[in-house]
CSV table of C-alpha atoms and ligand atoms in Angstrom, one decimal:
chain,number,residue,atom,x,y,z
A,252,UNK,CA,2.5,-9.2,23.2
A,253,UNK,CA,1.7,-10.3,19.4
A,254,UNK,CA,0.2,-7.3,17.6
A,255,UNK,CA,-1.8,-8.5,15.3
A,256,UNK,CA,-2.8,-6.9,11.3
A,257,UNK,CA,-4.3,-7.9,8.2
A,258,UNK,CA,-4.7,-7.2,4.4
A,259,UNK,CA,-8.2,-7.1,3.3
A,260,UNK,CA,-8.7,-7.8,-0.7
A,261,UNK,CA,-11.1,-10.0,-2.6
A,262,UNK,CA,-9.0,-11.9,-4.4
A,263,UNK,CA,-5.9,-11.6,-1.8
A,264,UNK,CA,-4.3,-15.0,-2.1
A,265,UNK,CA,-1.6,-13.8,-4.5
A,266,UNK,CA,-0.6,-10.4,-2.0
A,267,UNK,CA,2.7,-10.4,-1.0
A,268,UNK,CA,2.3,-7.9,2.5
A,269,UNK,CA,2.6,-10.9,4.8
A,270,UNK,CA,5.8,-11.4,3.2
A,271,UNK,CA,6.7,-8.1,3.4
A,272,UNK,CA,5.7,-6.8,6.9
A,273,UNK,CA,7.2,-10.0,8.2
A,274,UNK,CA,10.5,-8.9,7.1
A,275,UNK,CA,9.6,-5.6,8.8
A,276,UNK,CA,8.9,-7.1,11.6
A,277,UNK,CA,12.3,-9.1,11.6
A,278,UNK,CA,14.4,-5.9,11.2
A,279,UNK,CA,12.9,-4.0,13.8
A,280,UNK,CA,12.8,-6.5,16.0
A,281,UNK,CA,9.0,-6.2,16.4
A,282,UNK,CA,6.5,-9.4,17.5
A,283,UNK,CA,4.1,-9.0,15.3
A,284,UNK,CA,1.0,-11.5,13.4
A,285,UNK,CA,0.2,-10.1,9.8
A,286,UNK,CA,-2.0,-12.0,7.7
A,287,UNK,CA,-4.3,-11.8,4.7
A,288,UNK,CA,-8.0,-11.5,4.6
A,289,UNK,CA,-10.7,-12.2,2.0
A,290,UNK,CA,-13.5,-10.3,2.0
A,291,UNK,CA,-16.3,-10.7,-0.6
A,292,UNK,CA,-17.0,-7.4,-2.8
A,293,UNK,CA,-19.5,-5.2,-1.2
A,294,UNK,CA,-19.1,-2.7,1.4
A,295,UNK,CA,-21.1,-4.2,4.2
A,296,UNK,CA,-18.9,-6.9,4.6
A,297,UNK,CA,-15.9,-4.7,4.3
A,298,UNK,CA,-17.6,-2.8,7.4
A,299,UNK,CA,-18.1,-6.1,8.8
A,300,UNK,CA,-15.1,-7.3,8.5
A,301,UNK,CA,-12.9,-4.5,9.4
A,302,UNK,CA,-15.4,-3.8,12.8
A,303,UNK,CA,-14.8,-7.0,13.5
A,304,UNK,CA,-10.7,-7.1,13.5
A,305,UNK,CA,-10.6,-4.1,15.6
A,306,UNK,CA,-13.1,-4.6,18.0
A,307,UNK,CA,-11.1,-8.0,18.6
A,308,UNK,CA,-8.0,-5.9,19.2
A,309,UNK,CA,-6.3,-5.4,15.6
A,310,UNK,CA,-4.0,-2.6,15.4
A,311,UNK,CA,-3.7,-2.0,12.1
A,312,UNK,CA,-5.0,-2.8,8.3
A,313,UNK,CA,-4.3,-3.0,4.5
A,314,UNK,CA,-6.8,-2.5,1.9
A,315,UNK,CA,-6.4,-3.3,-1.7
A,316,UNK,CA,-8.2,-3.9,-4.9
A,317,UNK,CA,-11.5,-3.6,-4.7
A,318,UNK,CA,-12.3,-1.9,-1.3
A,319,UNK,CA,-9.9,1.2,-1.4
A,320,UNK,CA,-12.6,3.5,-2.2
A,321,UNK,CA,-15.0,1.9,0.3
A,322,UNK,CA,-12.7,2.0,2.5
A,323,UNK,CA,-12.9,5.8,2.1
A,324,UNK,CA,-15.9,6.5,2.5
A,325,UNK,CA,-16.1,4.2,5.6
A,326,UNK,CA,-13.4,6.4,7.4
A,327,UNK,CA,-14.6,9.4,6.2
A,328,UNK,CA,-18.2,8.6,8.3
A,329,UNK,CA,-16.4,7.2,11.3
A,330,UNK,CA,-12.6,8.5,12.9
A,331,UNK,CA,-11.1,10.7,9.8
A,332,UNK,CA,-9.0,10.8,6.7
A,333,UNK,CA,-5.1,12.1,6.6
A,334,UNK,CA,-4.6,14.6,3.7
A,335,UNK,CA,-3.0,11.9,1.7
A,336,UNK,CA,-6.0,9.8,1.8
A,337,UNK,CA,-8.7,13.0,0.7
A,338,UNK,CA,-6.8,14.2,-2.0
A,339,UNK,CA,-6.4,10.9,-2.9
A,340,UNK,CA,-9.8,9.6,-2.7
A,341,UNK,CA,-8.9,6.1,-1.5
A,342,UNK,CA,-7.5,4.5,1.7
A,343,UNK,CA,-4.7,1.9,1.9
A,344,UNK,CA,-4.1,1.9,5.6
A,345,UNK,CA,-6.3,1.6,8.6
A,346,UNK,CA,-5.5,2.3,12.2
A,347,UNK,CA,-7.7,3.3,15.8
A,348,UNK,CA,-7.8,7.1,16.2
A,349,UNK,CA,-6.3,7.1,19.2
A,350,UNK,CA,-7.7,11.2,20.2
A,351,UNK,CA,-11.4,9.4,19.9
A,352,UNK,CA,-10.7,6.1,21.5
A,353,UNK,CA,-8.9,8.2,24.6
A,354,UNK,CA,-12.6,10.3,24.5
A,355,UNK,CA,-14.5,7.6,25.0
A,356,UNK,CA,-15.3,6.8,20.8
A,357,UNK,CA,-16.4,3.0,20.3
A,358,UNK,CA,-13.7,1.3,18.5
A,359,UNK,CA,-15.7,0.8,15.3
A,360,UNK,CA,-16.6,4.5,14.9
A,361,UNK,CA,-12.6,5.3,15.5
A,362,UNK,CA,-11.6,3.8,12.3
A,363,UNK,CA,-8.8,6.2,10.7
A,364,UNK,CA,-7.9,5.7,7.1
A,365,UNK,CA,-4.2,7.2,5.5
A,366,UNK,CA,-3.3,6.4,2.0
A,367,UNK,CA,1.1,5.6,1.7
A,368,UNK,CA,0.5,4.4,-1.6
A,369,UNK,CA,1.6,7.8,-3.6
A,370,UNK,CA,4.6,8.8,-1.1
A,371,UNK,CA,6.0,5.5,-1.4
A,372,UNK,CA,6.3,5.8,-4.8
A,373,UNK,CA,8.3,9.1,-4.3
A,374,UNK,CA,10.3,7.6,-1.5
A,375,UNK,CA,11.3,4.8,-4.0
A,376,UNK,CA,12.2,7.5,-6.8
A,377,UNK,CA,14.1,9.4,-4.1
A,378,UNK,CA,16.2,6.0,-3.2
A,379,UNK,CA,17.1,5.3,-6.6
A,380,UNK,CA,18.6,8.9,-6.9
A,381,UNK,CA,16.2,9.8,-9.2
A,382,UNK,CA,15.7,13.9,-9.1
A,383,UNK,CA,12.7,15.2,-8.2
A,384,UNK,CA,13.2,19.0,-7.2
A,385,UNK,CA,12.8,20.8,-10.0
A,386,UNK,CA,12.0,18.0,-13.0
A,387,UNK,CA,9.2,18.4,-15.6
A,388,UNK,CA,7.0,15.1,-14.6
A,389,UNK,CA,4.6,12.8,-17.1
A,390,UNK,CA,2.2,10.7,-15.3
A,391,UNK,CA,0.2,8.6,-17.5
A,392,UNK,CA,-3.2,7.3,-15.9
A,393,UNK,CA,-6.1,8.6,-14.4
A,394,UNK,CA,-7.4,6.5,-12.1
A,395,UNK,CA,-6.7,5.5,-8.6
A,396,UNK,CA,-2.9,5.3,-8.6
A,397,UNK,CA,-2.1,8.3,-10.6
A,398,UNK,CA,-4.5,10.4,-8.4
A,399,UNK,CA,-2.9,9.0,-4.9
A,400,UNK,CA,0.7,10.0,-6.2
A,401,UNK,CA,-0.2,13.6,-7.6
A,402,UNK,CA,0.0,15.3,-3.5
A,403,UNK,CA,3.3,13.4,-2.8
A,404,UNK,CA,4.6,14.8,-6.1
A,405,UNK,CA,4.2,18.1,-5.7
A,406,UNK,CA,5.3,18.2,-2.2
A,407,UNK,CA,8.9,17.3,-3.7
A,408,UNK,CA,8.6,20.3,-5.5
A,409,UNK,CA,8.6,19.0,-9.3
A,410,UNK,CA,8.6,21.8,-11.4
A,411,UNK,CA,6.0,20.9,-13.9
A,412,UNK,CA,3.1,18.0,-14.0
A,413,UNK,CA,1.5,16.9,-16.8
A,414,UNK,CA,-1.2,14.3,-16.9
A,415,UNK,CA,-2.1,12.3,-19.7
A,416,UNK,CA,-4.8,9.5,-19.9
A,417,UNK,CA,-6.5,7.6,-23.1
A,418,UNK,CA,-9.8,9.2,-21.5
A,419,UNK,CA,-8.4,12.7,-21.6
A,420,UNK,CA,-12.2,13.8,-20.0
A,421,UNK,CA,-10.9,11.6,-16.8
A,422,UNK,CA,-7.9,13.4,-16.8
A,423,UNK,CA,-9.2,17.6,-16.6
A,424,UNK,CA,-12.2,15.7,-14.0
A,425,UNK,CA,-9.8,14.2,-12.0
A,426,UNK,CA,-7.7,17.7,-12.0
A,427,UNK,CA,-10.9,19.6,-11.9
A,428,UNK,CA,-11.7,17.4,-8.5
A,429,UNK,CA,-8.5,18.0,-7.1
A,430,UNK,CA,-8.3,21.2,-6.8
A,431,UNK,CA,-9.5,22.1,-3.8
A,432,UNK,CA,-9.0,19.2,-2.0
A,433,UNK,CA,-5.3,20.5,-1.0
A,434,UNK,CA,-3.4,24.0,-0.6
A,435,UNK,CA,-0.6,22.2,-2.1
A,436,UNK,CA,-2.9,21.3,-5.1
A,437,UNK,CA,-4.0,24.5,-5.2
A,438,UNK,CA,-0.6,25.9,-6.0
A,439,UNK,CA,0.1,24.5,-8.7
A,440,UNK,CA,-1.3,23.9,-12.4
A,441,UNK,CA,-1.4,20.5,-13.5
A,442,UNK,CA,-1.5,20.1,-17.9
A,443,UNK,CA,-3.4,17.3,-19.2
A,444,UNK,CA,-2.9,15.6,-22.5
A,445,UNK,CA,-4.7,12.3,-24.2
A,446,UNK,CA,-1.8,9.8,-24.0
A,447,UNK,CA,-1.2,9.8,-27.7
A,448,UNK,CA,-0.7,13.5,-28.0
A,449,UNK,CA,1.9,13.5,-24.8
A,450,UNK,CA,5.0,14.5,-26.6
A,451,UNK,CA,8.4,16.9,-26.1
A,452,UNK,CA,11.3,16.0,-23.1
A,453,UNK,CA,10.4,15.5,-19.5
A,454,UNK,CA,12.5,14.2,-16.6
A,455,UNK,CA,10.5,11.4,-15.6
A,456,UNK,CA,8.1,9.8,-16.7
A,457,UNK,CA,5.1,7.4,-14.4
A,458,UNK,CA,3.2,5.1,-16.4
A,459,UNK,CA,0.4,4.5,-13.6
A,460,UNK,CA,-2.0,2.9,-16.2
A,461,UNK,CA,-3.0,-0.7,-15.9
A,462,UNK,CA,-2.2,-1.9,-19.7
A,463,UNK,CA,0.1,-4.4,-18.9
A,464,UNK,CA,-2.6,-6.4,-17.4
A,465,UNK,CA,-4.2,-6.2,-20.6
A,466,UNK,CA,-1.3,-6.8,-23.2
A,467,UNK,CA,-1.7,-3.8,-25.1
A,468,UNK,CA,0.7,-1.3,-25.7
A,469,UNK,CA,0.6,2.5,-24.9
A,470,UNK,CA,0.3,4.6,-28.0
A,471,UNK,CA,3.6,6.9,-27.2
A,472,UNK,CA,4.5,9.4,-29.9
A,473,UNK,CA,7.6,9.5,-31.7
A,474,UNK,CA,9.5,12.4,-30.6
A,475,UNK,CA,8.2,11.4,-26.2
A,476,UNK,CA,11.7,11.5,-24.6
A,477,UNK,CA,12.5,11.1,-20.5
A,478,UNK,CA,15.6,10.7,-18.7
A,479,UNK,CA,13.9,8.2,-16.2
A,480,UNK,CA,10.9,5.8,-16.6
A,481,UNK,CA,9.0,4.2,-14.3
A,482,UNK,CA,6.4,1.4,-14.5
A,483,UNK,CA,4.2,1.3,-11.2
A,484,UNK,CA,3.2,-2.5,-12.5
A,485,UNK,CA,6.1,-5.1,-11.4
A,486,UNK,CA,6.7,-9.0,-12.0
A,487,UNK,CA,6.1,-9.4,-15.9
A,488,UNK,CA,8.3,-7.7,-19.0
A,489,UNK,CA,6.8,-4.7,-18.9
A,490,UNK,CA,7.1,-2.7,-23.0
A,491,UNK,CA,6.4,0.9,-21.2
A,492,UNK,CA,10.2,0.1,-19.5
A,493,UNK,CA,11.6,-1.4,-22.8
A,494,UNK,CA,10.7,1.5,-24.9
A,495,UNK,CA,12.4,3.9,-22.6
A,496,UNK,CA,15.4,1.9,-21.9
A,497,UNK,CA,15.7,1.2,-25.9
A,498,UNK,CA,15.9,5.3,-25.8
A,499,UNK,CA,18.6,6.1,-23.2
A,500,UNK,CA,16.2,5.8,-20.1
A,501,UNK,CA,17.2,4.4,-16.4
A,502,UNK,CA,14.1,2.7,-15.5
A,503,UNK,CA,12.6,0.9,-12.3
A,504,UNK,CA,8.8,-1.4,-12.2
A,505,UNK,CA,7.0,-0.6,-9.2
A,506,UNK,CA,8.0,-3.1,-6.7
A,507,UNK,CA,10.0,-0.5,-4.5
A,508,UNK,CA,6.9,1.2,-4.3
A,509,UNK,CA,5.1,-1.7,-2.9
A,510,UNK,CA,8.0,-1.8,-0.6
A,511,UNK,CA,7.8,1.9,0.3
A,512,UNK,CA,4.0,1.9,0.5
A,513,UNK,CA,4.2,-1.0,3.0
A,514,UNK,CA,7.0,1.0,5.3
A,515,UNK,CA,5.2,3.4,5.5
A,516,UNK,CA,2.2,1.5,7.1
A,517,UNK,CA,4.6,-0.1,9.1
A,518,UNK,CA,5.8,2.9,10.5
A,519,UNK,CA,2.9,4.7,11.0
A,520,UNK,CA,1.2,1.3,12.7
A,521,UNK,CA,4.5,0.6,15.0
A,522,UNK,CA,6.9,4.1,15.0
A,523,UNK,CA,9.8,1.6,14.1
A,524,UNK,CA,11.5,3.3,10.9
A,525,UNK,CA,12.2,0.6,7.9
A,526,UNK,CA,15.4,0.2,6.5
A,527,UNK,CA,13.7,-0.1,3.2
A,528,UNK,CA,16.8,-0.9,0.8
A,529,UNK,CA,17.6,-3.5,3.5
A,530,UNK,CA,14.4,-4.9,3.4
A,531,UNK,CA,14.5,-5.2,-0.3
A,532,UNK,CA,17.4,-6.6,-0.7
A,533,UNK,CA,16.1,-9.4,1.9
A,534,UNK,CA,13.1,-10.0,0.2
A,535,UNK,CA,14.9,-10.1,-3.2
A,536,UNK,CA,16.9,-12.7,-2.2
A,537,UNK,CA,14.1,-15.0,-1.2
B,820,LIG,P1,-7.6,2.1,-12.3
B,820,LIG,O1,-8.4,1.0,-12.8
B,820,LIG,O2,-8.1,3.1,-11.3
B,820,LIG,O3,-7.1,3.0,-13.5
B,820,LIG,C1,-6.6,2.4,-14.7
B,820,LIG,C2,-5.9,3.5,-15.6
B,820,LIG,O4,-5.3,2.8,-16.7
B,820,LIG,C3,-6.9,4.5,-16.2
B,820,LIG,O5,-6.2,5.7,-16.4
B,820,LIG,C4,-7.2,3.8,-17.6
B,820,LIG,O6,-7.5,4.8,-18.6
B,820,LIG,C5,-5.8,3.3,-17.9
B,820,LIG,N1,-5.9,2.1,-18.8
B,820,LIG,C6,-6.4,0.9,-18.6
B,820,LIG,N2,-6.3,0.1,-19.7
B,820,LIG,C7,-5.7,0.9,-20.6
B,820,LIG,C8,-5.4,0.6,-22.0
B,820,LIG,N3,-5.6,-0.6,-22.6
B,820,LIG,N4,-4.8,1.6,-22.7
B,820,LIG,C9,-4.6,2.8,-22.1
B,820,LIG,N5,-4.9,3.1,-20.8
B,820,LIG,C10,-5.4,2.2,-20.1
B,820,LIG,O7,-6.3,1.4,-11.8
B,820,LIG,P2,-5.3,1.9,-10.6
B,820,LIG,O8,-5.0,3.3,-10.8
B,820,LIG,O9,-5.7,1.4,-9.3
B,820,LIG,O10,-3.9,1.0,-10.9
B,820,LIG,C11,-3.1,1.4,-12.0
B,820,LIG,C12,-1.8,0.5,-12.0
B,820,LIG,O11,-1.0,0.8,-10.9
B,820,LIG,C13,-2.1,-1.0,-11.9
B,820,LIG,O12,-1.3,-1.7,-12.8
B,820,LIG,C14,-1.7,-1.3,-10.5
B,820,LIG,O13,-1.2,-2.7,-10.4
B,820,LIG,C15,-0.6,-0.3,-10.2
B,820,LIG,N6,-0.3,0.0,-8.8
B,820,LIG,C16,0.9,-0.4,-8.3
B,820,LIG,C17,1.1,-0.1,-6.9
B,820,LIG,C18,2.5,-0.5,-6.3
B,820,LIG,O14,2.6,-0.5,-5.1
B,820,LIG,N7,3.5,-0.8,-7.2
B,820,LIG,C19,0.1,0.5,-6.0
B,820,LIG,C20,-1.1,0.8,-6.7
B,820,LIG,C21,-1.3,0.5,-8.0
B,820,LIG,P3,-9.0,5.2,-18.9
B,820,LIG,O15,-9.4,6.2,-17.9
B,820,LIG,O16,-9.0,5.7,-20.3
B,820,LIG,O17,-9.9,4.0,-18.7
């Protein structure tokens, strides 16, 4: 039988996930309907709308830009939050909680939200042979996609995380927030920097800022050096990527990590594991 998902965004027209789980689908042989859904901006009619997919039998969901945060707090009031999406205050991925649905839970208060966006990232860093155990990390942004990356991070046991942001009050809040949100957090210190003052050698280095929708350019000082850059933004020239690569730097955009993100759903949605390389190389050829 067709299992059927969506992805909710307002606007959602340009989102690539059907594309994406479709070729999911293909590899693992699953029968599958995955399409996307508008929603307009305010959180009743993301309640709405999501109530409404599951009591008609959805299995699973997508959120993006704006309703990650609503989608949250939604979760949070009805069937739960994984660690990933607490510490990271924001939910990508919706499924049935299937402990309160066997109890006797209405569908719509069983609503579970998990956030993939963060360990995709690492799972994309990890496929491009890209250490992580043990190097000094720079992660440049404050705002939703630097803090949903921060728990995966530390997990694979980076020996140092700074974070730098232009707002550098953003940046100790957001660390301030975090901290006991997670053991893992708690653990660990995490340095914070305005952007413009981030300087010395690091390993790798995250821009997770959203400049290049804006067409400025990050203020990076002189003597900033990393072995390995990496842009979460993908599809457009991105200067972060050039300035690294003019100094010595492998560098990747982000579009593995949409990738990984979207296995990640996949799996958790179907338990079919996702060739992701394979996948990419599919979709990359389109
Ligand atoms: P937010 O709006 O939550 O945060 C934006 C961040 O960018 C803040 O730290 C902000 O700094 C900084 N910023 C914005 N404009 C500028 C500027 N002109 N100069 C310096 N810093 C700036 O966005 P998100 O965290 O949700 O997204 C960030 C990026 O990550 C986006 O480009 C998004 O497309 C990408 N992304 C990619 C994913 C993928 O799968 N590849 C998944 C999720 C996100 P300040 O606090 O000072 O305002």
């Amino acid at each position: 039988m067709t299992q059927h998902y969506i992805v909710i965004g307002n606007p959602i027209a340009h989102s690539k996930s059907p594309e994406i789980h479709a070729q999911f689908a293909t590899q693992s042989g699953s029968d599958i309907s995955y399409r996307r859904q508008y929603c307009p901006d305010d959180a009743s009619s993301f309640t709405a709308v999501i109530e409404a997919f599951f009591n008609g039998g959805g299995v699973g969901a997508n959120v993006t830009v704006p309703f990650k945060q609503i989608a949250y707090d939604c979760c949070a009031a009805r069937g739960g939050l994984s660690e990933h999406a607490k510490v990271a205050g924001a939910v990508n991925t919706l499924s049935l909680n299937k402990t309160l649905i066997d109890s006797g839970t209405p569908i719509a208060e069983a609503i579970y939200g998990d956030n993939t966006d963060g360990q995709g990232l690492v799972n994309h860093i990890t496929s491009l042979d890209w250490p992580l155990a043990g190097a000094r990390v720079a992660l440049i942004g404050a705002g939703g996609a630097a803090r949903g990356v921060i728990l995966p991070l530390l997990r694979a046991d980076i020996s140092s995380l700074t974070i730098a942001n232009r707002t550098l009050s953003k940046a100790t809040d957001l660390v301030k927030e975090l901290g006991t949100a997670s053991d893992t957090i708690d653990q660990h210190h995490i340095d914070t920097c305005a952007t413009s003052e981030l300087s010395g050698q690091f390993d790798i280095i995250i821009n997770a800022t959203s400049i290049g929708l804006s067409g400025d350019t990050l203020p990076l000082a002189d003597d900033l050096q990393a072995q390995y850059a990496y842009d979460m933004m993908y599809g457009r020239t991105l200067p972060f990527l050039q300035h690294f690569s003019k100094r010595g730097a492998q560098t990747s955009d982000g579009y593995g990590m949409l990738i990984g993100q979207a296995a990640l759903s996949f799996e958790r949605w179907t338990g079919h594991n996702i060739d992701v390389v394979k996948a990419t190389d599919a979709l990359s050829r389109r």
